[in-house]
Structure formats: structure tokens, C-alpha cells
Coordinates of C-alpha atoms in Angstrom, one line a residue:
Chain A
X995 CA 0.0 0.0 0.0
X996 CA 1.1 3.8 -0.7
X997 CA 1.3 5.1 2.6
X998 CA 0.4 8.5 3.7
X999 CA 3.2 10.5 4.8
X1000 CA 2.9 11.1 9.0
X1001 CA 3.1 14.3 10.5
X1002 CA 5.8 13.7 12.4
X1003 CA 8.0 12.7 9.6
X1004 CA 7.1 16.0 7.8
X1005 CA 7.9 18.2 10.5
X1006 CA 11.0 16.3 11.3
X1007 CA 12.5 17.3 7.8
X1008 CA 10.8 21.0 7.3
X1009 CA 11.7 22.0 10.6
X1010 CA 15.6 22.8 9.6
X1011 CA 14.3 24.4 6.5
X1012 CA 11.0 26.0 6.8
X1013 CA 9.2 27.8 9.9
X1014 CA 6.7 26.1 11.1
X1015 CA 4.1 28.9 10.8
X1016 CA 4.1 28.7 6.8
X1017 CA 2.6 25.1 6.7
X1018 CA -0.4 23.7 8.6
X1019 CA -2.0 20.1 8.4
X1020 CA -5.3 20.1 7.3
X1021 CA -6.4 16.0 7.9
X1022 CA -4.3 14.1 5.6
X1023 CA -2.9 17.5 3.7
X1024 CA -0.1 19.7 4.6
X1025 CA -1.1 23.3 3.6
X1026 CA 1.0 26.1 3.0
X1027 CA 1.0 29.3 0.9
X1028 CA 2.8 30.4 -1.9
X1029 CA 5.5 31.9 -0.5
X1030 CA 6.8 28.5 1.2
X1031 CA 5.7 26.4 -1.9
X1032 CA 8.9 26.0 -3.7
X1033 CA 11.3 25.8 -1.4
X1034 CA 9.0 22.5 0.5
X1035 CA 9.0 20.9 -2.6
X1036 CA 13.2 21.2 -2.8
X1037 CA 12.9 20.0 0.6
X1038 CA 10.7 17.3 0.4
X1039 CA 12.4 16.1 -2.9
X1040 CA 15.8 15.4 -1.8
X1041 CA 15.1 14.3 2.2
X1042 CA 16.3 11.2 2.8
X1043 CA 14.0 8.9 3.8
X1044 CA 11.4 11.4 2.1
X1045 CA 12.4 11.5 -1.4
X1046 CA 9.3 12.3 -3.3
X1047 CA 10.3 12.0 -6.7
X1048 CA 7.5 11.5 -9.0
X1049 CA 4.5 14.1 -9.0
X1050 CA 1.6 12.4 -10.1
X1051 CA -1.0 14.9 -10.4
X1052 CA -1.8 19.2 -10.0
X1053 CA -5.2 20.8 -10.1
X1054 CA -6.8 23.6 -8.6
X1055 CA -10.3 24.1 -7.1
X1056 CA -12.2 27.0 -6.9
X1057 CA -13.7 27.6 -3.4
X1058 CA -15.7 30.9 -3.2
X1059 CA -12.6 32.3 -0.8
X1060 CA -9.8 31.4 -2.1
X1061 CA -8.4 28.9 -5.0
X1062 CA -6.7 25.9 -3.9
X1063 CA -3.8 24.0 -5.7
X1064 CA -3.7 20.8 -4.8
X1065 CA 0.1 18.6 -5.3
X1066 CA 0.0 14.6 -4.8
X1067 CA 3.6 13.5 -4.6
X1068 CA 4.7 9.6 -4.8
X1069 CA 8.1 8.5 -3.9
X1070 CA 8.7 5.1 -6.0
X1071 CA 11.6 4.8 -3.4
X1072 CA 9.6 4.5 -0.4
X1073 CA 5.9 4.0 -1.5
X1074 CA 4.7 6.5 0.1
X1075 CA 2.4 9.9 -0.9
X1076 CA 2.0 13.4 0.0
X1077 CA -0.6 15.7 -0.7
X1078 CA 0.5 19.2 -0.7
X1079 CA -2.6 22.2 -0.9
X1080 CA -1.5 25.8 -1.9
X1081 CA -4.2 28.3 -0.9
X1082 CA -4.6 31.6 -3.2
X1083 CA -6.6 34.1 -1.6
X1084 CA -6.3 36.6 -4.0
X1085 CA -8.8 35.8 -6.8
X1086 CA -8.4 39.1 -9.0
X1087 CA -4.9 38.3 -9.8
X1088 CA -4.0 34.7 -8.4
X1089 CA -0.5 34.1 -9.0
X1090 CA 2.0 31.0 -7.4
X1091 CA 5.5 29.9 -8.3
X1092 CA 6.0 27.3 -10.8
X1093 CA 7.4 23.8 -9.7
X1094 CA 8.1 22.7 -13.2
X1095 CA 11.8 23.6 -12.5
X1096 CA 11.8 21.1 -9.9
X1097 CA 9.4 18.4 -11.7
X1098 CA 9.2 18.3 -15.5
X1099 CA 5.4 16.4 -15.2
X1100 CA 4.1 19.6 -13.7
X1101 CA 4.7 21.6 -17.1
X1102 CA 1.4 20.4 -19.0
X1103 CA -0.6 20.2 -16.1
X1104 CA 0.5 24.0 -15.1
X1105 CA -0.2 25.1 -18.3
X1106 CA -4.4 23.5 -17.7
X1107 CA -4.9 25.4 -14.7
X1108 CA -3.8 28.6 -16.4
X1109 CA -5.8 27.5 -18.9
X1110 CA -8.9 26.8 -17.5
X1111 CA -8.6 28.8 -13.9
X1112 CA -6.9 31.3 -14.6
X1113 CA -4.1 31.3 -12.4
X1114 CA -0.2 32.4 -13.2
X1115 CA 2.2 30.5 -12.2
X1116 CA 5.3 32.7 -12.0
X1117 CA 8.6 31.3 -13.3
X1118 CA 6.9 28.9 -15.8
X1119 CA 8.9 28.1 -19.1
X1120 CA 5.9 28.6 -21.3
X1121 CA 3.0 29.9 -19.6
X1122 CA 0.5 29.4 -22.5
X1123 CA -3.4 28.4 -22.8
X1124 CA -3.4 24.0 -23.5
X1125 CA -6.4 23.3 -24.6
X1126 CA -8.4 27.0 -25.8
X1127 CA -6.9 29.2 -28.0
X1128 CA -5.3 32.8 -26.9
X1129 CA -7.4 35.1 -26.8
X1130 CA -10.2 32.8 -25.6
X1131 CA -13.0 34.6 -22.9
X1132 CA -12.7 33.7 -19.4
X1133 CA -11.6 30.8 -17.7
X1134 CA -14.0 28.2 -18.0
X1135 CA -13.7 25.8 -14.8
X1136 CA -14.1 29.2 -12.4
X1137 CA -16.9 28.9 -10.7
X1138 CA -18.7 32.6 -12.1
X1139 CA -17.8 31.9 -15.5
X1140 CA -21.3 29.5 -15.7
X1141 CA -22.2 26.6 -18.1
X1142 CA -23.6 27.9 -21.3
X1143 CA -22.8 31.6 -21.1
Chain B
X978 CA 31.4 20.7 -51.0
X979 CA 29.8 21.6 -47.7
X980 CA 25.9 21.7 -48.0
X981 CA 23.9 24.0 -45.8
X982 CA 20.3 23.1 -44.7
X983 CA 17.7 26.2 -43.9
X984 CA 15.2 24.5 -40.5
X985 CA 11.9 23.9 -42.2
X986 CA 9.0 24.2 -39.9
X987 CA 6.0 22.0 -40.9
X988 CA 2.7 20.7 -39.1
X989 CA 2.4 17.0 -38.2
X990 CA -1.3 16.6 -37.6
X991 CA -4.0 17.6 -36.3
X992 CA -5.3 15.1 -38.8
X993 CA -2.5 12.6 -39.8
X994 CA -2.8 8.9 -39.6
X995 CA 0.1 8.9 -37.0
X996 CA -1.5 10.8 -34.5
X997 CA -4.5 8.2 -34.0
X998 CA -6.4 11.2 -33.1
X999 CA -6.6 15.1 -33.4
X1000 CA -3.5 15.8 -32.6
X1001 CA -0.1 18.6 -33.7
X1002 CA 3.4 18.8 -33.5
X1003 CA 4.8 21.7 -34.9
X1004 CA 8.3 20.3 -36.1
X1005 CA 10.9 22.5 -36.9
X1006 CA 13.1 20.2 -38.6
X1007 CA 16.6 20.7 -40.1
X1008 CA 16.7 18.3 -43.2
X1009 CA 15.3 14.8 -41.7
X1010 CA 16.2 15.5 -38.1
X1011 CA 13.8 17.3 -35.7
X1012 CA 15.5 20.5 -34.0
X1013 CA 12.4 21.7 -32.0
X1014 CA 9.2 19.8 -31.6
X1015 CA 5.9 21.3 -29.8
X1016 CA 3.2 19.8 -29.2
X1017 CA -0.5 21.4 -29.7
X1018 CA -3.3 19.8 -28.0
X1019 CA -7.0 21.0 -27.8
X1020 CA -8.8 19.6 -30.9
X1021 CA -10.8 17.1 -29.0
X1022 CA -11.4 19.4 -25.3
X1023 CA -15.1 18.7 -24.3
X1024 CA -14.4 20.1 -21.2
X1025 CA -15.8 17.3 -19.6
X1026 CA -14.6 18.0 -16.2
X1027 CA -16.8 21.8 -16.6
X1028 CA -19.7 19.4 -17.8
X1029 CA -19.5 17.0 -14.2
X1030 CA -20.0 19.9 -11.9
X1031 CA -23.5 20.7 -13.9
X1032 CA -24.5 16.8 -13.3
X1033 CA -25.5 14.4 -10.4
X1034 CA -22.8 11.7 -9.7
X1035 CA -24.4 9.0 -11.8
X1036 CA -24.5 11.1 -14.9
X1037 CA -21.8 11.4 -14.9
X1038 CA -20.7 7.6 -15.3
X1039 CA -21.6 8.1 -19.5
X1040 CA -19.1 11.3 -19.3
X1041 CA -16.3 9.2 -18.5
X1042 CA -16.4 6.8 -21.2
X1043 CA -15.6 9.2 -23.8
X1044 CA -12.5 9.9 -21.6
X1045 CA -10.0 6.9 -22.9
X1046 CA -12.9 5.8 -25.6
X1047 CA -10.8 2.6 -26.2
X1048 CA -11.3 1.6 -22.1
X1049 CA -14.3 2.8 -21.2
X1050 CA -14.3 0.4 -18.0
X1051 CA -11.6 1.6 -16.8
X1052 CA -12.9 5.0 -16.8
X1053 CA -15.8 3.8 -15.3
X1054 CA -13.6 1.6 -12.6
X1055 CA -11.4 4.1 -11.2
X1056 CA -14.3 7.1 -11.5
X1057 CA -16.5 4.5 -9.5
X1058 CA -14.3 3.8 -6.9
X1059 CA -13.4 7.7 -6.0
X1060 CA -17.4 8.2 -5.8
X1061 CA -17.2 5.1 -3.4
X1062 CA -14.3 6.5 -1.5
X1063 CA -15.9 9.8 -1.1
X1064 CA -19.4 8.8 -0.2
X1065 CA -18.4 5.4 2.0
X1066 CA -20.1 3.0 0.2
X1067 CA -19.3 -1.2 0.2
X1068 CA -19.0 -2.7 -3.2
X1069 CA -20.2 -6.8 -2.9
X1070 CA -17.5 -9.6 -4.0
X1071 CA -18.7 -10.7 -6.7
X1072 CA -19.1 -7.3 -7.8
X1073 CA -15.5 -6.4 -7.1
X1074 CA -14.3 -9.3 -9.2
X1075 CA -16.7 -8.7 -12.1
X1076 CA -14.9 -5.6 -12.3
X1077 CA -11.3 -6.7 -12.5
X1078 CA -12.4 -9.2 -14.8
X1079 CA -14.1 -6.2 -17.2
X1080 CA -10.5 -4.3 -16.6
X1081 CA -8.4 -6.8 -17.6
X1082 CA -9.8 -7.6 -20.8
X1083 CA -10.2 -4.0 -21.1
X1084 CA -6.7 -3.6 -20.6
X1085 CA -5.9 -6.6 -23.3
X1086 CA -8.0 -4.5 -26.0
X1087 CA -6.3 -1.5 -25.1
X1088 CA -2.4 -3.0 -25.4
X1089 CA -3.7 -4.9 -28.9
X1090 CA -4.9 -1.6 -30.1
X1091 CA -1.9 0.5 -29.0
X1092 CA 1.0 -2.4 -30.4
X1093 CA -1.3 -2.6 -33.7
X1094 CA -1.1 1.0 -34.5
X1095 CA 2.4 0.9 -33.7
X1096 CA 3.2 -1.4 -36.4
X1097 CA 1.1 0.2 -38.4
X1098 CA 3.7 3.5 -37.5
X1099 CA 6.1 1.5 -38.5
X1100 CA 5.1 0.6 -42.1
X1101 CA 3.3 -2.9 -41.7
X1102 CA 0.5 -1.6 -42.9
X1103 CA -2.4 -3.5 -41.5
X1104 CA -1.3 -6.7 -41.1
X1105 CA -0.1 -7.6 -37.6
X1106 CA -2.8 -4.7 -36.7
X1107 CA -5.5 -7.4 -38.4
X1108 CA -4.3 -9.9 -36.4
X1109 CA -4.4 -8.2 -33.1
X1110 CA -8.3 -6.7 -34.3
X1111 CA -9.5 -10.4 -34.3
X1112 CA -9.0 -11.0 -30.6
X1113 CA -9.8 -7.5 -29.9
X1114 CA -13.6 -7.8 -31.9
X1115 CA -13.7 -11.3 -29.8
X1116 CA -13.5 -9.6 -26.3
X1117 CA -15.6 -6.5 -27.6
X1118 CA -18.3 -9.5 -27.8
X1119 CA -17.6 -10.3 -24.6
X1120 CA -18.2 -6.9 -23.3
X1121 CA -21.3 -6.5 -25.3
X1122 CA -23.0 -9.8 -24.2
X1123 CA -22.5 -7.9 -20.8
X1124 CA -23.1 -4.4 -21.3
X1125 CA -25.0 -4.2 -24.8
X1126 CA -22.5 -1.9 -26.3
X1127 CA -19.5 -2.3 -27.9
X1128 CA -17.5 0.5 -27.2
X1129 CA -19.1 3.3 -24.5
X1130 CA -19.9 0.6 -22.1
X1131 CA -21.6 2.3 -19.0
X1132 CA -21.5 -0.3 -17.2
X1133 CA -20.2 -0.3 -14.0
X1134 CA -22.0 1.7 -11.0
X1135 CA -21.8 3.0 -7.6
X1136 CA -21.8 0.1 -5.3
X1137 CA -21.6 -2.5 -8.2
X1138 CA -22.2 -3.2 -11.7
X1139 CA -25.4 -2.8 -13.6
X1140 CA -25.7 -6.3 -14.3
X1141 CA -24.5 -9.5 -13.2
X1142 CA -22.5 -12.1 -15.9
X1143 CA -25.0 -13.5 -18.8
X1144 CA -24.9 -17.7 -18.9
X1145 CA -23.0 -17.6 -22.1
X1146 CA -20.3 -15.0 -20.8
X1147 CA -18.0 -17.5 -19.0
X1148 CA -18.0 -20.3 -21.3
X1149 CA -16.9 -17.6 -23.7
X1150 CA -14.8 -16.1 -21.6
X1151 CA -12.6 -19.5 -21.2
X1152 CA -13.1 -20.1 -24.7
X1153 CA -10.7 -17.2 -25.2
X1154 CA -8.4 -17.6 -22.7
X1155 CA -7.4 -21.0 -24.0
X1156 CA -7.2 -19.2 -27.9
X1157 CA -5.2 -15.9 -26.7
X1158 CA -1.6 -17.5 -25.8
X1159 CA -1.2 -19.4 -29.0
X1160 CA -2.5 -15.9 -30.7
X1161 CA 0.2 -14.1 -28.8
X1162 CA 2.5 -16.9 -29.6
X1163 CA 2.1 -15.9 -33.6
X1164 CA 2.2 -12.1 -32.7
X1165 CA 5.7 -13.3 -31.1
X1166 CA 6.5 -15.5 -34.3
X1167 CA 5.9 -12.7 -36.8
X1168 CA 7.5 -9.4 -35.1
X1169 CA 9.0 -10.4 -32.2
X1170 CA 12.5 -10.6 -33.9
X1171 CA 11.5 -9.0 -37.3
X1172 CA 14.6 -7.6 -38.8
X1173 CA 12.5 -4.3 -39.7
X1174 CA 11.3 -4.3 -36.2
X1175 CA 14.6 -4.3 -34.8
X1176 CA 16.5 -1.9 -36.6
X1177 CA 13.7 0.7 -36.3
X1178 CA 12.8 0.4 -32.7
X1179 CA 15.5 -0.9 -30.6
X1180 CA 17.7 2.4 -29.5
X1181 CA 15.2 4.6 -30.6
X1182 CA 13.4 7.2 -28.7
X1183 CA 15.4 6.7 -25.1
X1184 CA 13.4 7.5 -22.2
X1185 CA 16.2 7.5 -18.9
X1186 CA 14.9 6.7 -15.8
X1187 CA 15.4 9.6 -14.2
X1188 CA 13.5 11.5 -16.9
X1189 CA 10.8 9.1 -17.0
X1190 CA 10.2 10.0 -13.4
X1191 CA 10.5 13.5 -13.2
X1192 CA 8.2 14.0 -15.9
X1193 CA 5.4 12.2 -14.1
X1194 CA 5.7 9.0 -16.6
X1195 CA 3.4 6.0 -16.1
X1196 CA 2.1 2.7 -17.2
X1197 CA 4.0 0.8 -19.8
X1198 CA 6.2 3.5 -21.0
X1199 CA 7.2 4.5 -17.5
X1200 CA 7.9 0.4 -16.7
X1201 CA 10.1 0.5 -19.8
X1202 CA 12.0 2.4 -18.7
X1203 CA 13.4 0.1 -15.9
X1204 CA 10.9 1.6 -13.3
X1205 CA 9.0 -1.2 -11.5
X1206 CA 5.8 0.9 -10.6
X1207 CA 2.4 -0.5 -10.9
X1208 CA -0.5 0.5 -9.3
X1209 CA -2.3 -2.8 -8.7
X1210 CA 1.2 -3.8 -6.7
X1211 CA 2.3 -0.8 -5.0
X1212 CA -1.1 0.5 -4.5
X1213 CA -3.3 -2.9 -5.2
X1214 CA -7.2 -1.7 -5.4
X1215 CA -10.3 -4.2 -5.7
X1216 CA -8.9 -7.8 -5.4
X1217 CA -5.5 -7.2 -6.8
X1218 CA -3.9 -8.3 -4.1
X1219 CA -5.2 -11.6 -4.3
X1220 CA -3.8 -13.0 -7.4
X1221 CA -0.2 -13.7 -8.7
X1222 CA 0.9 -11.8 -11.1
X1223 CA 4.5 -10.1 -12.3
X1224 CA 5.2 -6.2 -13.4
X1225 CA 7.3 -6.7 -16.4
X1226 CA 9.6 -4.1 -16.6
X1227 CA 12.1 -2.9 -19.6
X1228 CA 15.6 -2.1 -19.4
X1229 CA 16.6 0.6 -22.3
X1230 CA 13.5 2.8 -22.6
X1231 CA 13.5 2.4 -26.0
X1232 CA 10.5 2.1 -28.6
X1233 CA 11.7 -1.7 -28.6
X1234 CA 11.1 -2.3 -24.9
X1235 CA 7.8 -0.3 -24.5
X1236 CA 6.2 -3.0 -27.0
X1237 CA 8.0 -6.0 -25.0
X1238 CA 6.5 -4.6 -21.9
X1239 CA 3.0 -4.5 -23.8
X1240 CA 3.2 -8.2 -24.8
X1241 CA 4.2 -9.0 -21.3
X1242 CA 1.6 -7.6 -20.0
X1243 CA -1.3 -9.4 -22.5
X1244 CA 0.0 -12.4 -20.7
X1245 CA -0.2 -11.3 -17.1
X1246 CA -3.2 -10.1 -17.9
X1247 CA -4.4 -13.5 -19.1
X1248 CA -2.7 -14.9 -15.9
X1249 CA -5.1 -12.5 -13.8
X1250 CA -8.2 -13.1 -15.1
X1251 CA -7.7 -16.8 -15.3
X1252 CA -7.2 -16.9 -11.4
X1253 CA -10.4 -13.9 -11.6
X1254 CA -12.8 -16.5 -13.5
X1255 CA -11.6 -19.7 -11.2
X1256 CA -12.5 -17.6 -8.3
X1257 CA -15.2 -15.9 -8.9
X1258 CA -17.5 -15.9 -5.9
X1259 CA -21.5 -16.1 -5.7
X1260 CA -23.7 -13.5 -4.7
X1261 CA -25.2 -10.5 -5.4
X1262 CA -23.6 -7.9 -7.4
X1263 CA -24.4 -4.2 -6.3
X1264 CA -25.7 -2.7 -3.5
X1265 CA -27.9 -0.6 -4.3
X1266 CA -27.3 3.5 -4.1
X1267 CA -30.0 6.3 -5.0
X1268 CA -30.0 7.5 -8.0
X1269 CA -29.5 11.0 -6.7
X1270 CA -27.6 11.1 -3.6
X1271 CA -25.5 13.7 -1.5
X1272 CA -22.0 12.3 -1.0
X1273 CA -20.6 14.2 2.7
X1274 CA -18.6 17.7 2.2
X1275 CA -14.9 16.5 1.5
X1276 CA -12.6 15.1 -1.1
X1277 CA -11.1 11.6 -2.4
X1278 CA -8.8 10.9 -4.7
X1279 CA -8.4 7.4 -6.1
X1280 CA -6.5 6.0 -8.9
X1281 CA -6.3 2.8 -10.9
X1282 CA -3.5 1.2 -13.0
X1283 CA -5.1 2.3 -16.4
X1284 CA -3.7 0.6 -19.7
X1285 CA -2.0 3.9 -20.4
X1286 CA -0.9 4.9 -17.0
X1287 CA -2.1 5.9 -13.7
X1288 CA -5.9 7.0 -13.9
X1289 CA -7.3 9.0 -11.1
X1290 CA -10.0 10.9 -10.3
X1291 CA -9.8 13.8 -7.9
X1292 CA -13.3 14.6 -6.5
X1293 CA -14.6 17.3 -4.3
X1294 CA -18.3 17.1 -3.0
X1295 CA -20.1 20.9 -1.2
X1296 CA -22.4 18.2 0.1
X1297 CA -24.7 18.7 -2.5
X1298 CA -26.0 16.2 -5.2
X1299 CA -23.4 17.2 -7.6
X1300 CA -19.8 16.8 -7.9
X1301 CA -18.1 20.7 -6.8
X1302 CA -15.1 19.7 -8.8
X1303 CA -13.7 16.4 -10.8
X1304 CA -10.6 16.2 -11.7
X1305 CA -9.0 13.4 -14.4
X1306 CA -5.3 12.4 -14.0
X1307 CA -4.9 11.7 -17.7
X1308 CA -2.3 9.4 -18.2
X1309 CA -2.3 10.1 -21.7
X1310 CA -1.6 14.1 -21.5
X1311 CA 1.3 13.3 -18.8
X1312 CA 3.0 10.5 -20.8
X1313 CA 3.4 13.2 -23.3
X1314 CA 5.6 15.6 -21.1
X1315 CA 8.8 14.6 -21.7
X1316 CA 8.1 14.3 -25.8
X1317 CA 10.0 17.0 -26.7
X1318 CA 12.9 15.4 -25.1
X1319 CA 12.1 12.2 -26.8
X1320 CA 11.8 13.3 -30.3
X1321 CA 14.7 16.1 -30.7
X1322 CA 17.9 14.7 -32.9
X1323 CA 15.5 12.1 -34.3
X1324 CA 14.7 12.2 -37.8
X1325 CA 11.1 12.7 -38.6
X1326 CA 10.2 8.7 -39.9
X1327 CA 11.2 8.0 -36.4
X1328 CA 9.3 10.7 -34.9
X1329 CA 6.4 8.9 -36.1
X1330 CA 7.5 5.9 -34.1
X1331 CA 8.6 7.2 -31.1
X1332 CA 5.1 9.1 -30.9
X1333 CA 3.1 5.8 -31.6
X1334 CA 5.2 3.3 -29.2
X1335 CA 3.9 5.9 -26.2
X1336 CA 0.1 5.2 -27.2
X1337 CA -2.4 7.8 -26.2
X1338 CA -5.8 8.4 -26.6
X1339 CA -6.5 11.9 -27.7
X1340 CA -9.8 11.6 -25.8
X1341 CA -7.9 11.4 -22.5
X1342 CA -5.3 13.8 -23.6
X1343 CA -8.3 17.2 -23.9
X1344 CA -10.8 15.5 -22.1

């Protein structure tokens, strides 16, 4: 079984690196803001014992509030996973680094949630629409753009 | 004399026989050999994850088939079972077998259809393609006797499956599992070590390791790649865990190994549903669930070793009776990331190759 990483484990490798006030555990999500997001990622990557190599999936969600990235890490090392949540509060001009440095997979999927939310991500290698064309209205999975308008 | 060469850009697709879909590369390419390749998706977007959130959870069962349209129970399987996570609900034994048993041979029409068209690629023009369609139309049968459809099948559901096994399904079942290894035995005979085969595939189109990994790589082009990762053993869902089985893995990464791995995999798959069929238990086979029901606030995700990679489906429920958000993990759209790397100092015959040996469904790919 892929194993859920434990809080414990987590906060034994941030706690050198990152202060423990820019990440928060939300059940089985750790939580954290922009500002944090890249350099948790570098952390998390190369930790031994950690070693999250292989990021399977991003997507965003649009609550009303905020939008919410959402990470899910593997490591085929260790079998284990780690869901990682970036919140966004600012919905006029939502904007979070880019991992696709770090992970080459995260490049498409990057490029879809500009596409489709809206949302920059700063530092990207080609941040261009996927699937609409440029120049295309809105951003069709935010929640006020609306089916059929 | 030295000859100079101007880079040519042209347009592979959106609709070119290689691209077994709608699907562009704009190649800039310096005589034969690709310089800079980009990929343009799009053609086929539905937004089908924009169409969920307007639908209750059952409609959107249908939806998913037209996902990966050549494994629609797959969709359904892995869609299913984050419903099932999110909302609590018990699927029955029989039930849970049924479906790996629908999966399987899903995933043996999926791996025929992906090797055929690579041949076809590769200039065979039909012939070992033929050959694979045969077994293929025989287990579309299968799936029709019971589902009723041949291709969209709709038939798995929350809790269950819409129907138990038809009398004449096992018998015909068994019928073809004693045909298939002498049919991948001639599939082995004809191209296995085909002199045309080997020259254009083996040490063409590399994928390392360490890029397959990084760039979020899965299913049989990420296991080709000498990474031993498979979701029914690292993760095993339903009854995986239950039968014996191998994860063939290649060595290279090469265009070669990714259709070894395929074969390999036909025959663990028949090794799976054998053991499936020979234990299939009695009983009911879905427990019931309203057609509209209100799933509790919160979030699942659950994924599925798909015959292109690692399908998941990210749900979040408001409480209500429809789904706030779904999200696909496309296989098909992530095994394309590191193509630029695959295809650059390649000339362009073998760009054609290199593209097919990945297999995707454009379906997936836009959703």
C-alpha cells in the first residue's frame, strides 16, 4: 500500500528548512502558501528517507474564498504519498511559483490550470493556454464563469 | 562541397494517420532530423470536467467513457471507486471481481490496439494490426453480451455493476483464454524478432529513468523504462492483491522495450483473469445507491493502473447532489511531457514511431 506521509515525519525534515508557521495540516494535507511552496518541494524532494520524486497529479479548485492548488507526490523509493494544498486568496490576480523547475510532469498540467482557472504561475517556461486558444474569454472551470454563457 | 540546410517548420497533424487522433506537432526540422518539436493539444477538449460539476454523480458515469474511448471500464472503474471512497459506500464480492475481470480484458484490448497501431507506424500496414483486431472484436463481444454496447460501455456503478455475468459470458470467456496465448505466440512469431522491427525500434526514442520520473511518466512506457511501478502492486485496489501476477519491466526505454513490456503484459493479464474466473464468488452484485444522492462535504482521490498509466480521479463534493469539482489524472496528457525530449535529434520517420510506441488516446489527452 502507498502510505500517507505522517506528521511527524514531515515536520522532522521541514523544521531545519521552513518555519513552522508557513505550513499547517489540514487532515491528511499539509497546507501552505505560496510563499513557502517552492522551497518545501526542494525539501521534500531530496530528504532522505522522504524523497518524493514522482508528482503524479496538479489541479486547482475554486472555493468561493480562495483557490486551492492541490500537489500529490509519490516517492517510487519509499511508496509513500503526499498531498501538498497551496491556498490563493487573492482571486483578481491569483498568482504562485511554478514547480516545473523542480518536476518536468508539472509543465502540461501548469499550463491546464492557467488554462482553465486562470491562475499564473510565475517562473513557468511557457506559460501558454493548453487546450483554448489565446485570446479565448474567461476561464471556463471558475466557478462565475457559468455553463452555457 | 559543404551543404547547408535552412530548419523547415511544418505541421504533423491535427489530422494525420500517425497521431491516432486530433492531434499537432509543430516540427521544426533541419533536413530529416527534428531541432524543436511542440506539441498542440485541444482539438478534442469537451471540457468534460466543466460538464461534471452541472451533473449528479451518476450522470456522470456516461461522461467518462468518452475519456480513454478505447477503455471505457476503466474510466468507469477508477471514477466509481473515488465516488465510493468519497461517499463510503461497500462494493459486494462478486461485484469487485466482475470488475477486475471487465478491466483486464479492457486492458488486453487496449495493449492490442496501441501495439497494432504501432506497427502500423512503422510501415506494416495493416497486417499484424488485423491480427491483433480479431481478438480484440472477440473480447468487444464479450463486453457487449454484458453491457449491450461495444464501445461506450456504461456499465459499472456506484456500489456494483449494472448487471450481473450472462450464462453464455463465462464459457466464452474460457473459450478465449485458451485461444489468446497461441494468438500471442504468432504475434511473437511474426515481429518479435522482425529484422525491420529491430532496426527501427530498438535504441530509438530513449526514455532514462530519471527523466521518466521527473516527468510524471506511467504505465508501460514508465515500466520500460526500468521503473518497477504499478498500481495494482504498489497500490493494489479491488482484489488485486489476491492473485499472482508479475510487473514486467524494460531495461533501455527504447521504442523496442515499451512493446515488450505491452506483450508481457497481454500475458499477465491473461494470468489475472484466469485466477479472476476460477475464483469468482457467488452473490449479489451491487448494493444498491440512490440515483441521486448527497455524498458528505470533502474530497477523495483514487487511482487505478489504467492501460496507459495511472488514472485518477480527484473529487470534491459541497455536500450537495453534484460533484463541486472532478478532476481526471490523464495518463495520456502526462506521458506526453517529456516528448519533446524524446523526439529532438531524431529524424522525422522515427518521430512517427517514437510518438506511436507511447500510445495515447486523444480523448484522454483534452478531455
Amino acid at each position: 500500500m502507498t502510505i500517507k506521509l505522517s506528521r511527524e515525519i514531515i515536520n522532522h525534515s521541514l523544521h531545519e528548512h521552513v518555519s513552522s508557521t508557513d505550513y499547517s495540516f489540514e487532515s491528511e494535507a499539509v497546507v501552505t502558501d505560496s510563499a513557502s511552496l517552492v522551497k518545501i518541494c526542494e525539501v521534500l524532494k531530496s530528504a532522505p528517507g522522504i524523497e518524493l520524486d514522482y508528482l503524479s497529479s496538479v489541479t486547482a479548485v475554486d472555493y468561493p474564498d480562495y483557490f486551492e492548488v492541490v500537489y500529490l507526490f509519490y516517492s517510487i523509493k519509499h511508496n509513500h504519498s503526499l498531498t501538498l494544498k497551496v491556498r490563493c486568496p487573492d482571486k483578481q490576480q491569483p498568482d504562485i511559483p511554478s514547480i516545473t523547475p523542480l518536476y518536468n510532469g508539472a509543465n502540461y498540467q501548469e499550463r491546464e490550470i492557467y488554462d482553465l482557472f486562470g491562475i499564473s504561475f510565475v517562473s513557468h517556461p511557457k506559460l501558454r493556454r493548453i487546450f483554448l486558444w489565446e485570446g479565448y474569454p474567461g476561464h471556463p472551470l471558475r466557478k462565475d464563469y457559468g455553463i452555457g454563457s | 562541397m559543404a551543404h547547408s540546410t535552412d530548419s523547415v517548420f511544418i505541421n504533423l497533424g491535427p489530422v494525420h494517420p500517425s497521431t491516432h487522433g486530433v492531434f499537432r506537432m509543430r516540427a521544426h526540422i533541419d533536413g530529416e532530423v527534428i531541432t524543436d518539436i511542440e506539441p498542440v493539444f485541444g482539438y478534442l477538449h469537451r471540457g468534460i470536467e466543466k460538464l461534471a460539476e452541472g451533473k449528479s454523480y451518476r450522470q456522470v458515469i456516461p461522461l467518462t467513457d468518452r475519456l480513454d474511448y478505447v477503455a471505457s471500464m476503466n474510466n468507469n472503474l477508477a471514477y466509481c471507486m473515488a465516488v465510493e471512497k468519497l461517499a463510503g459506500i461497500e462494493v459486494p464480492e462478486r461485484a469487485v471481481y466482475i470488475r477486475v475481470i471487465m478491466a483486464e480484458l479492457q486492458r488486453i484490448i487496449s495493449h492490442l490496439l496501441g501495439i497494432g497501431s504501432f506497427f502500423n507506424d512503422m510501415g506494416t500496414f495493416f497486417t499484424p494490426f488485423f491480427y491483433m483486431f480479431i481478438q480484440k472484436e472477440k473480447i468487444t463481444d464479450l463486453l457487449e453480451m454484458v453491457s449491450g454496447q461495444r464501445l461506450l460501455f456504461n456499465y459499472m456503478r456506484f456500489g456494483g455493476v449494472s448487471h450481473d455475468l450472462p450464462d453464455p459470458f463465462l464459457p466464452a470467456l474460457s473459450q478465449f483464454l485458451r485461444e489468446m496465448p497461441a494468438e500471442i505466440d504468432k504475434y511473437e512469431r511474426l515481429l518479435k524478432e522482425n529484422e525491420i522491427v529491430l532496426a527501427r525500434s530498438r535504441n530509438v526514442g530513449v526514455l532514462s529513468r530519471e527523466m521518466a520520473i521527473n516527468s510524471s511518466i506511467s504505465g508501460p512506457v514508465l515500466r520500460a523504462s526500468g521503473v518497477n511501478w504499478d498500481i495494482r502492486k504498489a497500490d493494489p485496489y479491488s482484489c488485486y492483491d489476491r492473485f499472482d501476477f508479475d510487473v514486467p519491466t524494460g531495461s533501455n526505454g527504447d521504442c523496442y522495450d515499451r512493446y515488450r513490456v505491452r506483450i508481457e503484459e497481454l500475458r499477465q493479464s491473461l494470468r489475472i483473469l484466469e485466477q479472476a474466473v476460477s475464483k469468482l464468488p457467488k452473490g449479489k452484485v451491487i448494493n444498491p445507491v440512490p440515483l441521486r444522492f448527497k455524498p458528505p462535504v470533502g474530497e477523495a482521490y483514487s487511482h487505478i493502473e489504467g492501460n496507459k498509466g495511472e488514472l485518477g480521479f480527484y473529487i470534491v463534493s459541497d455536500g450537495s447532489d453534484k460533484p463541486y469539482r472532478m478532476h481526471v489524472r490523464a495518463p495520456s496528457l502526462l506521458n506526453l511531457s517529456a516528448l519533446r525530449e524524446m523526439l529532438i535529434g531524431w529524424k522525422l520517420a522515427d518521430a512517427i514511431i517514437i510518438f506511436g510506441s507511447i500510445d495515447i488516446c486523444l480523448g484522454e489527452v483534452d478531455r
